[in-house]
CSV table of C-alpha atoms in Angstrom, one decimal:
chain,number,residue,atom,x,y,z
P,236,MET,CA,-0.1,-0.1,0.0
P,237,SER,CA,1.2,3.4,-0.8
P,238,HIS,CA,0.4,5.4,2.5
P,239,ARG,CA,2.0,8.7,0.8
P,240,LEU,CA,-0.4,8.4,-2.1
P,241,ILE,CA,-3.1,8.2,0.3
P,242,ALA,CA,-2.0,11.0,2.7
P,243,HIS,CA,-1.6,13.4,-0.2
P,244,SER,CA,-5.0,12.6,-1.7
P,245,SER,CA,-7.9,14.2,0.3
P,246,ASP,CA,-10.5,11.9,-1.1
P,247,LEU,CA,-8.6,8.7,0.0
P,248,LEU,CA,-7.5,10.1,3.2
P,249,LYS,CA,-11.2,10.7,4.0
P,250,LEU,CA,-12.1,7.3,3.2
P,251,ARG,CA,-9.4,5.9,5.5
P,252,ASN,CA,-10.1,8.5,8.3
P,253,GLU,CA,-13.7,7.4,8.2
P,254,GLY,CA,-12.6,4.0,9.1
P,255,LEU,CA,-12.8,1.9,6.1
P,256,HIS,CA,-10.3,-0.8,5.4
P,257,LEU,CA,-8.6,0.8,2.6
P,258,GLY,CA,-5.7,-0.5,0.5
P,259,ILE,CA,-3.7,0.1,-2.7
P,260,LEU,CA,-2.5,-2.8,-4.7
P,261,ASN,CA,-1.1,-2.8,-8.5
P,262,GLY,CA,-2.9,0.2,-9.2
P,263,TYR,CA,-6.2,-0.9,-7.6
P,264,LEU,CA,-8.1,0.8,-4.7
P,265,HIS,CA,-9.7,-1.6,-2.5
P,266,ILE,CA,-11.9,-1.7,0.4
P,267,ARG,CA,-12.3,-4.8,2.5
P,268,ASP,CA,-14.7,-6.1,5.4
P,269,ILE,CA,-17.8,-4.8,3.7
P,270,PRO,CA,-21.1,-6.2,4.9
P,271,TYR,CA,-23.5,-7.4,2.4
P,272,VAL,CA,-26.4,-9.8,1.8
P,273,THR,CA,-26.1,-13.1,0.2
P,274,SER,CA,-28.7,-15.0,-2.0
P,275,ALA,CA,-29.6,-17.0,1.0
P,276,GLY,CA,-30.4,-13.8,3.0
P,277,VAL,CA,-27.4,-14.1,5.1
P,278,VAL,CA,-25.0,-11.2,6.1
P,279,ARG,CA,-21.4,-11.6,5.3
P,280,GLU,CA,-18.8,-9.2,6.3
P,281,ASP,CA,-16.0,-10.1,4.1
P,282,GLY,CA,-16.9,-8.4,0.8
P,283,VAL,CA,-14.3,-6.5,-1.1
P,284,LEU,CA,-14.8,-3.5,-3.3
P,285,VAL,CA,-12.5,-2.8,-5.9
P,286,SER,CA,-11.7,0.3,-8.3
P,287,GLN,CA,-9.0,1.2,-10.9
P,288,LEU,CA,-7.1,4.0,-9.2
P,289,GLU,CA,-6.3,6.7,-11.6
P,290,THR,CA,-3.5,9.3,-10.4
P,291,THR,CA,-1.9,12.5,-11.3
P,292,VAL,CA,0.8,14.8,-10.0
P,293,ALA,CA,0.1,17.9,-7.8
P,294,ASN,CA,2.5,20.0,-5.9
P,295,GLY,CA,5.2,17.4,-6.7
P,296,HIS,CA,3.1,14.6,-5.2
P,297,GLU,CA,1.3,11.8,-6.7
P,298,VAL,CA,-2.2,12.0,-5.9
P,299,ALA,CA,-5.6,10.4,-6.9
P,300,ALA,CA,-7.2,12.0,-9.9
P,301,LYS,CA,-10.8,12.3,-10.8
P,302,PRO,CA,-12.1,8.9,-11.8
P,303,THR,CA,-13.0,8.7,-15.3
P,304,LYS,CA,-14.3,5.1,-15.0
P,305,HIS,CA,-17.7,4.3,-13.4
P,306,VAL,CA,-16.9,0.4,-13.3
P,307,ALA,CA,-15.9,-1.4,-9.9
P,308,TYR,CA,-15.2,-4.8,-9.0
P,309,TRP,CA,-16.4,-7.1,-6.2
P,310,ILE,CA,-14.7,-10.2,-4.5
P,311,GLY,CA,-17.4,-12.2,-2.8
P,312,GLU,CA,-20.9,-13.4,-3.5
P,313,HIS,CA,-23.2,-11.1,-5.6
P,314,PRO,CA,-24.6,-8.5,-3.2
P,315,CYS,CA,-28.4,-8.9,-2.7
P,316,HIS,CA,-31.4,-6.9,-1.3
P,317,ALA,CA,-32.4,-7.9,2.2
P,318,ASN,CA,-34.9,-10.4,0.8
P,319,GLY,CA,-32.2,-12.3,-1.2
P,320,ASP,CA,-33.0,-10.9,-4.7
P,321,LYS,CA,-29.9,-9.6,-6.5
P,322,ILE,CA,-29.2,-5.8,-6.5
P,323,ARG,CA,-29.7,-5.4,-10.3
P,324,SER,CA,-29.2,-1.6,-10.4
P,325,PHE,CA,-25.5,-2.0,-10.9
P,326,GLU,CA,-25.4,-5.6,-12.2
P,327,ASN,CA,-23.0,-6.2,-14.9
P,328,PRO,CA,-22.6,-9.5,-17.1
P,329,SER,CA,-18.8,-9.4,-17.2
P,330,GLY,CA,-17.2,-12.5,-15.4
P,331,PRO,CA,-14.4,-13.1,-13.0
P,332,GLU,CA,-11.2,-11.2,-13.5
P,333,ASP,CA,-7.8,-11.5,-12.1
P,334,LEU,CA,-6.4,-8.1,-11.2
P,335,GLY,CA,-3.2,-9.3,-10.0
P,336,GLY,CA,-1.4,-9.3,-6.6
P,337,GLY,CA,-4.0,-11.7,-5.2
P,338,LEU,CA,-7.1,-9.6,-6.3
P,339,LYS,CA,-9.4,-11.9,-8.1
P,340,SER,CA,-12.9,-10.1,-8.8
P,341,THR,CA,-15.8,-12.3,-9.0
P,342,PHE,CA,-18.3,-9.7,-10.2
P,343,THR,CA,-17.9,-6.5,-12.0
P,344,PHE,CA,-20.4,-3.5,-11.2
P,345,SER,CA,-21.4,-0.7,-13.4
P,346,ALA,CA,-23.3,2.4,-12.0
P,347,LYS,CA,-22.8,5.2,-14.5
P,348,ALA,CA,-22.3,8.7,-12.7
P,349,ASP,CA,-20.2,11.6,-12.8
P,350,TYR,CA,-18.2,10.7,-9.7
P,351,ARG,CA,-16.5,13.8,-8.2
P,352,ASP,CA,-13.6,11.8,-6.7
P,353,TYR,CA,-13.0,8.3,-5.4
P,354,TRP,CA,-14.7,9.1,-2.0
P,355,HIS,CA,-17.9,9.9,-3.9
P,356,LYS,CA,-17.6,6.7,-6.1
P,357,MET,CA,-16.7,4.3,-3.3
P,358,ARG,CA,-19.5,5.6,-1.1
P,359,ALA,CA,-22.1,5.3,-3.8
P,360,TYR,CA,-21.4,1.6,-4.2
P,361,LEU,CA,-21.1,1.0,-0.3
P,362,GLY,CA,-24.4,2.8,0.2
P,363,TRP,CA,-26.3,0.4,-2.0
P,364,ILE,CA,-24.4,-2.7,-0.6
P,365,VAL,CA,-24.3,-2.0,3.0
P,366,GLY,CA,-27.6,-0.5,3.5
P,367,GLU,CA,-29.2,-3.7,2.5
P,368,ALA,CA,-27.1,-5.7,5.0
P,369,GLN,CA,-28.1,-3.1,7.9
P,370,LYS,CA,-31.7,-3.9,7.2
P,371,LEU,CA,-31.2,-7.3,8.6
P,372,ARG,CA,-28.4,-6.4,11.0
P,373,PRO,CA,-28.4,-2.8,11.9
P,374,GLU,CA,-25.1,-3.0,13.8
P,375,VAL,CA,-22.9,-4.0,11.0
P,376,LYS,CA,-20.9,-1.4,9.3
P,377,ALA,CA,-18.0,-1.1,6.8
P,378,GLU,CA,-16.2,1.2,9.1
P,379,THR,CA,-13.9,-1.2,11.2
P,380,PHE,CA,-11.1,1.4,11.8
P,381,PRO,CA,-8.2,-1.2,11.0
P,382,VAL,CA,-4.4,-0.8,12.0
P,383,TYR,CA,-2.3,0.3,9.1
P,384,ALA,CA,1.3,-0.9,9.1
P,385,THR,CA,3.8,1.6,7.7
P,386,ASP,CA,5.2,1.1,4.3
P,387,GLU,CA,8.7,-1.1,4.6
P,388,ASP,CA,10.4,1.7,2.4
P,389,ASP,CA,8.7,4.6,4.3
P,390,ASP,CA,10.9,6.6,6.7
P,391,ASP,CA,8.1,6.7,9.4
P,392,VAL,CA,9.1,6.4,13.0
P,393,PHE,CA,6.0,4.3,13.9
P,394,HIS,CA,5.1,0.6,13.0
P,395,TYR,CA,1.8,1.7,11.9
P,396,ILE,CA,0.0,4.9,10.6
P,397,ASP,CA,-0.9,7.8,12.8
P,398,THR,CA,-4.4,7.9,11.9
P,399,ALA,CA,-5.3,10.0,15.1
P,400,ALA,CA,-3.6,13.0,13.4
P,401,SER,CA,-5.0,12.6,10.0
P,402,ARG,CA,-8.5,12.3,11.5
P,403,VAL,CA,-8.4,15.7,13.0
P,404,HIS,CA,-6.0,17.4,10.6
P,405,ILE,CA,-3.1,18.2,12.7
P,406,ALA,CA,-0.6,16.3,10.6
P,407,ALA,CA,1.1,19.5,9.4
P,408,ASP,CA,1.3,20.5,13.2
P,409,ASN,CA,3.1,17.1,13.9
P,410,GLU,CA,5.6,17.9,11.5
P,411,LYS,CA,7.0,20.5,13.8
P,412,LEU,CA,8.3,17.9,15.9
P,413,GLU,CA,9.9,15.9,13.3
P,414,GLY,CA,13.9,15.6,13.4
P,415,HIS,CA,14.2,16.6,16.9
P,416,ARG,CA,16.2,14.6,19.4
P,417,VAL,CA,15.1,14.5,23.1
P,418,ALA,CA,16.6,12.8,26.3
P,419,ILE,CA,14.7,11.8,29.3
P,420,VAL,CA,16.8,11.5,32.3
P,421,GLY,CA,15.0,9.3,34.9
P,422,VAL,CA,12.1,7.2,33.6
P,423,GLY,CA,10.6,5.9,36.9
P,424,GLY,CA,7.6,8.1,37.8
P,425,THR,CA,7.1,11.2,36.1
P,426,GLY,CA,9.7,10.2,33.5
P,427,SER,CA,7.8,7.3,32.4
P,428,TYR,CA,4.7,9.5,31.7
P,429,VAL,CA,6.9,11.7,29.7
P,430,LEU,CA,8.0,9.0,27.5
P,431,ASP,CA,4.4,7.9,27.1
P,432,LEU,CA,3.7,11.2,25.6
P,433,VAL,CA,6.8,11.8,23.7
P,434,ALA,CA,7.0,8.4,22.1
P,435,LYS,CA,3.8,9.4,20.3
P,436,THR,CA,5.1,12.3,18.6
P,437,ARG,CA,7.1,12.3,15.3
P,438,VAL,CA,10.6,13.1,17.1
P,439,ALA,CA,13.6,11.4,15.5
P,440,GLU,CA,15.1,10.2,18.7
P,441,ILE,CA,14.3,9.3,22.2
P,442,ARG,CA,17.3,8.7,24.7
P,443,LEU,CA,16.4,7.1,27.7
P,444,PHE,CA,18.6,7.3,30.8
P,445,ASP,CA,18.1,5.4,34.4
P,446,GLY,CA,20.2,3.0,36.2
P,447,ASP,CA,17.6,1.3,38.4
P,448,THR,CA,15.5,-1.7,38.0
P,449,PHE,CA,11.7,-1.8,37.4
P,450,ASP,CA,10.2,-3.0,40.7
P,451,PRO,CA,6.7,-3.7,41.9
P,452,HIS,CA,6.3,0.0,43.2
P,453,ASN,CA,7.3,1.4,40.0
P,454,ALA,CA,4.2,-0.3,38.4
P,455,PHE,CA,1.9,1.7,40.5
P,456,ARG,CA,3.3,4.8,39.3
P,457,ALA,CA,3.9,4.4,35.6
P,458,PRO,CA,1.5,4.2,32.6
P,459,GLY,CA,0.2,0.7,31.8
P,460,ALA,CA,0.2,-2.8,33.6
P,461,TRP,CA,2.5,-5.5,34.3
P,462,SER,CA,1.9,-9.1,35.3
P,463,LEU,CA,3.7,-10.8,38.3
P,464,GLY,CA,5.8,-12.8,35.9
P,465,GLU,CA,6.9,-9.6,34.0
P,466,LEU,CA,8.0,-8.0,37.4
P,467,GLU,CA,9.9,-11.0,38.4
P,468,GLN,CA,12.2,-10.8,35.3
P,469,LYS,CA,13.8,-7.7,37.1
P,470,LYS,CA,14.3,-5.7,34.0
P,471,SER,CA,15.9,-2.4,34.3
P,472,LYS,CA,13.6,0.6,34.0
P,473,VAL,CA,15.1,1.5,30.7
P,474,ASP,CA,14.8,-2.0,29.1
P,475,ASN,CA,11.3,-2.5,30.4
P,476,LEU,CA,9.8,0.8,28.9
P,477,PHE,CA,11.9,0.3,25.6
P,478,ASP,CA,10.3,-3.1,25.2
P,479,ILE,CA,7.0,-1.6,25.6
P,480,TYR,CA,7.3,1.3,23.2
P,481,SER,CA,9.3,-0.6,20.6
P,482,LYS,CA,5.9,-2.0,20.0
P,483,LEU,CA,4.8,1.5,18.8
P,484,ARG,CA,8.2,3.0,17.4
P,485,ARG,CA,10.0,1.3,14.8
P,486,LYS,CA,12.9,3.6,15.3
P,487,GLY,CA,14.5,6.2,17.5
P,488,LEU,CA,14.3,4.7,20.9
P,489,VAL,CA,18.0,4.6,22.4
P,490,LYS,CA,18.5,2.9,25.7
P,491,HIS,CA,21.1,3.8,28.4
P,492,SER,CA,20.4,1.5,31.6
P,493,VAL,CA,22.9,3.7,33.4
P,494,PRO,CA,22.4,6.8,35.8
P,495,LEU,CA,23.5,10.0,34.1
P,496,GLY,CA,26.4,11.9,35.8
P,497,PRO,CA,29.7,13.6,35.4
P,498,ASP,CA,31.3,10.7,33.7
P,499,ASN,CA,29.0,10.0,30.9
P,500,LEU,CA,27.4,13.4,30.1
P,501,HIS,CA,28.7,13.0,26.4
P,502,LEU,CA,25.9,10.5,25.9
P,503,LEU,CA,23.7,13.8,25.6
P,504,GLU,CA,25.7,15.0,22.5
P,505,GLY,CA,23.4,15.7,19.5
P,506,VAL,CA,20.0,16.3,21.4
P,507,ASN,CA,17.8,19.2,21.2
P,508,PHE,CA,16.0,19.0,24.4
P,509,VAL,CA,16.2,17.2,27.7
P,510,PHE,CA,13.5,16.2,30.4
P,511,LEU,CA,15.2,16.1,33.6
P,512,CYS,CA,13.1,13.6,35.8
P,513,LEU,CA,15.7,12.7,38.4
P,514,ASP,CA,16.2,13.6,42.1
P,515,ALA,CA,18.1,16.4,43.3
P,516,GLY,CA,22.0,16.0,43.9
P,517,LYS,CA,25.3,16.5,42.4
P,518,PRO,CA,24.6,14.5,39.1
P,519,LYS,CA,21.6,16.8,38.6
P,520,ARG,CA,23.9,19.8,38.9
P,521,ALA,CA,26.6,18.4,36.7
P,522,THR,CA,23.9,17.7,34.0
P,523,VAL,CA,22.3,21.2,34.2
P,524,ASP,CA,25.9,22.7,34.0
P,525,TRP,CA,26.7,20.6,31.0
P,526,LEU,CA,23.4,21.6,29.2
P,527,VAL,CA,23.9,25.3,29.8
P,528,ALA,CA,27.4,25.1,28.6
P,529,HIS,CA,26.3,23.3,25.3
P,530,GLY,CA,23.3,25.7,24.8
P,531,ILE,CA,20.7,22.9,25.2
P,532,SER,CA,17.2,23.6,26.3
P,533,PHE,CA,15.6,21.6,29.1
P,534,ILE,CA,12.7,21.2,31.6
P,535,ASP,CA,13.2,20.1,35.1
P,536,VAL,CA,10.2,18.2,36.9
P,537,GLY,CA,9.6,18.4,40.5
P,538,LEU,CA,6.9,16.7,42.8
P,539,GLY,CA,6.5,17.6,46.6
P,540,ILE,CA,3.9,15.8,48.7
P,541,ILE,CA,3.5,16.0,52.5
P,542,ARG,CA,0.9,14.4,54.8
P,543,GLY,CA,-1.4,17.1,56.4
P,544,PRO,CA,-4.3,16.8,58.8
P,545,ASN,CA,-6.9,17.1,56.1
P,546,GLY,CA,-5.1,14.9,53.3
P,547,LEU,CA,-2.1,15.1,51.4
P,548,GLN,CA,-0.8,18.4,50.0
P,549,GLY,CA,1.9,19.7,48.0
P,550,ILE,CA,3.1,21.1,44.7
P,551,VAL,CA,3.8,20.0,41.1
P,552,GLN,CA,6.6,22.1,39.8
P,553,LEU,CA,8.2,22.7,36.3
P,554,VAL,CA,11.5,24.9,35.6
P,555,SER,CA,12.3,25.3,31.9
P,556,SER,CA,15.3,26.9,30.6
P,557,THR,CA,16.4,28.0,27.2
P,558,ALA,CA,19.3,29.8,25.8
P,559,GLN,CA,17.2,32.9,26.1
P,560,LYS,CA,16.8,32.5,29.9
P,561,ARG,CA,19.1,30.9,32.4
P,562,ASP,CA,19.2,33.5,35.2
P,563,HIS,CA,16.4,31.8,37.3
P,564,ILE,CA,18.0,28.2,37.3
P,565,ASP,CA,19.7,28.7,40.8
P,566,ARG,CA,16.8,30.3,42.6
P,567,ARG,CA,14.0,27.9,41.1
P,568,MET,CA,15.6,24.6,40.8
P,569,SER,CA,16.6,22.2,43.7
P,570,PHE,CA,20.1,20.8,43.7
P,571,GLY,CA,20.3,19.6,47.3
P,572,ASP,CA,20.7,15.9,48.1
P,573,GLY,CA,18.4,16.0,51.4
P,574,ALA,CA,21.6,16.0,53.6
P,575,GLU,CA,22.6,19.5,52.7
P,576,GLU,CA,19.3,21.3,53.1
P,577,GLU,CA,16.2,20.4,54.9
P,578,ASN,CA,12.9,20.6,52.9
P,579,GLU,CA,9.6,19.6,54.0
P,580,TYR,CA,8.5,18.7,50.5
P,581,GLU,CA,11.5,16.1,50.0
P,582,THR,CA,9.4,13.2,51.2
P,583,ASN,CA,9.6,11.3,47.8
P,584,ILE,CA,5.9,10.5,47.9
P,585,GLN,CA,4.9,9.5,44.4
P,586,ILE,CA,1.3,9.3,43.1
P,587,ALA,CA,0.4,8.3,39.7
P,588,GLU,CA,-1.8,11.2,38.7
P,589,LEU,CA,0.6,13.6,39.8
P,590,ASN,CA,3.4,12.0,38.1
P,591,ALA,CA,1.2,12.2,35.1
P,592,LEU,CA,0.0,15.8,35.6
P,593,ASN,CA,3.8,16.7,36.0
P,594,ALA,CA,4.7,14.9,32.8
P,595,ALA,CA,1.7,16.5,30.8
P,596,PHE,CA,2.7,20.1,32.0
P,597,ALA,CA,6.3,19.3,30.9
P,598,VAL,CA,5.3,17.9,27.3
P,599,ILE,CA,2.8,20.8,26.8
P,600,ARG,CA,5.5,23.2,27.6
P,601,TRP,CA,8.0,21.6,25.4
P,602,LYS,CA,5.7,21.6,22.4
P,603,ARG,CA,4.9,25.3,23.0
P,604,PHE,CA,8.6,26.1,22.7
P,605,LEU,CA,8.4,24.2,19.4
P,606,GLY,CA,5.3,26.0,18.1
P,607,PHE,CA,2.9,23.1,18.2
P,608,TYR,CA,0.9,25.1,20.8
P,609,ARG,CA,0.8,28.9,20.9
P,610,ASP,CA,3.2,30.1,23.4
P,611,ALA,CA,1.7,33.4,24.7
P,612,GLY,CA,2.9,33.1,28.5
P,613,LYS,CA,6.5,32.3,27.7
P,614,GLU,CA,7.0,31.4,31.3
P,615,CYS,CA,10.0,29.4,32.6
P,616,PHE,CA,8.6,28.5,36.0
P,617,SER,CA,5.3,26.9,36.9
P,618,SER,CA,3.8,25.6,40.1
P,619,TYR,CA,0.6,23.8,40.8
P,620,GLN,CA,-0.8,23.8,44.4
P,621,ILE,CA,-2.6,20.6,44.9
P,622,ALA,CA,-4.9,21.7,47.7
P,623,THR,CA,-6.2,24.8,46.0
P,624,GLY,CA,-5.9,23.9,42.3
P,625,GLU,CA,-4.0,27.2,41.8
P,626,LEU,CA,-1.4,27.3,38.9
P,627,CYS,CA,1.2,30.1,38.9
P,628,ASN,CA,3.4,31.0,35.9
P,629,GLU,CA,6.6,33.1,36.4
P,630,GLU,CA,10.0,33.7,35.1
P,631,GLN,CA,8.8,35.0,31.6
P,632,PHE,CA,11.3,35.4,28.8
P,633,GLY,CA,11.7,37.4,25.7
């Protein structure tokens, strides 16, 4: 299948976005899993509608042209009305035909009309065929929303097509993230949620850093679920998440099952952005100093929760820094290791929804830097008070 051809053809893309099982093979457009009525009055859901696909070139891309042929092909028994009588409005006397590539039609249909595009043509035939099936079984439909594997020769970062973007017309916005290389330092709690969100973007590379194993308590503050047997494997956090998100991404995940510190900061060379999701301490200070020296933007996430008489309370904090603003780092970021300074919020209480919220704040801020979202606030420090729901934004740049 040529996903590029579909992506550049509004009529074909519309058919796919509507959930039809669309394919292109040997110059033929086909839609599978179509419900229809047989002569026995039984509804089957394995019909295949096929049309010759005519193309042209527009703006440097091959696209579907306006169809000049009204004929369509069918693989399956002849579609019938709900009472078992043949649908004769488009019946054609032509017999079976081998279309190549495994497509062997059993019938040819002919419904003459001036079809605007392939959406118009295929929907016309589907309306006649599926409508009769729905008279017997109202729940059946041709919109099965299948999974589409990416083309083998495609340079896509995913194993299958991101139909979520095309359905809501944000594919062009997603392109703003292409080519970027990010690192996530610490993938235990908040970092695992950052990965969950960033992995679903079109960034070229995601480097993962963490030296710890994935233990049972981690399963309660990370996205997803793990079986007892999986936890007993004692994988590293990085290996565990790499295995999960490799099911989505076919390229770009880079794993480093080591803590990041002064001796291996060269592993960050080449990245455009870093999410710091690690505890305060000397490694964090060394990492920040290296990022500043190399002109790399970053976001530091922080979570502080304490027990109060009326429930848990605390803050979710975000410190962002770009080459345009560095002067707030020392006054906003915590670099203590607990022994050097007393902080009532350094309790390391981790709760999944707060980890997820912290990660969402971080990824949204990063996407605003890249222009995916409008960035009117230009803040480099945000804090969310859990008890009051108040969100405070400070340290504007520009």
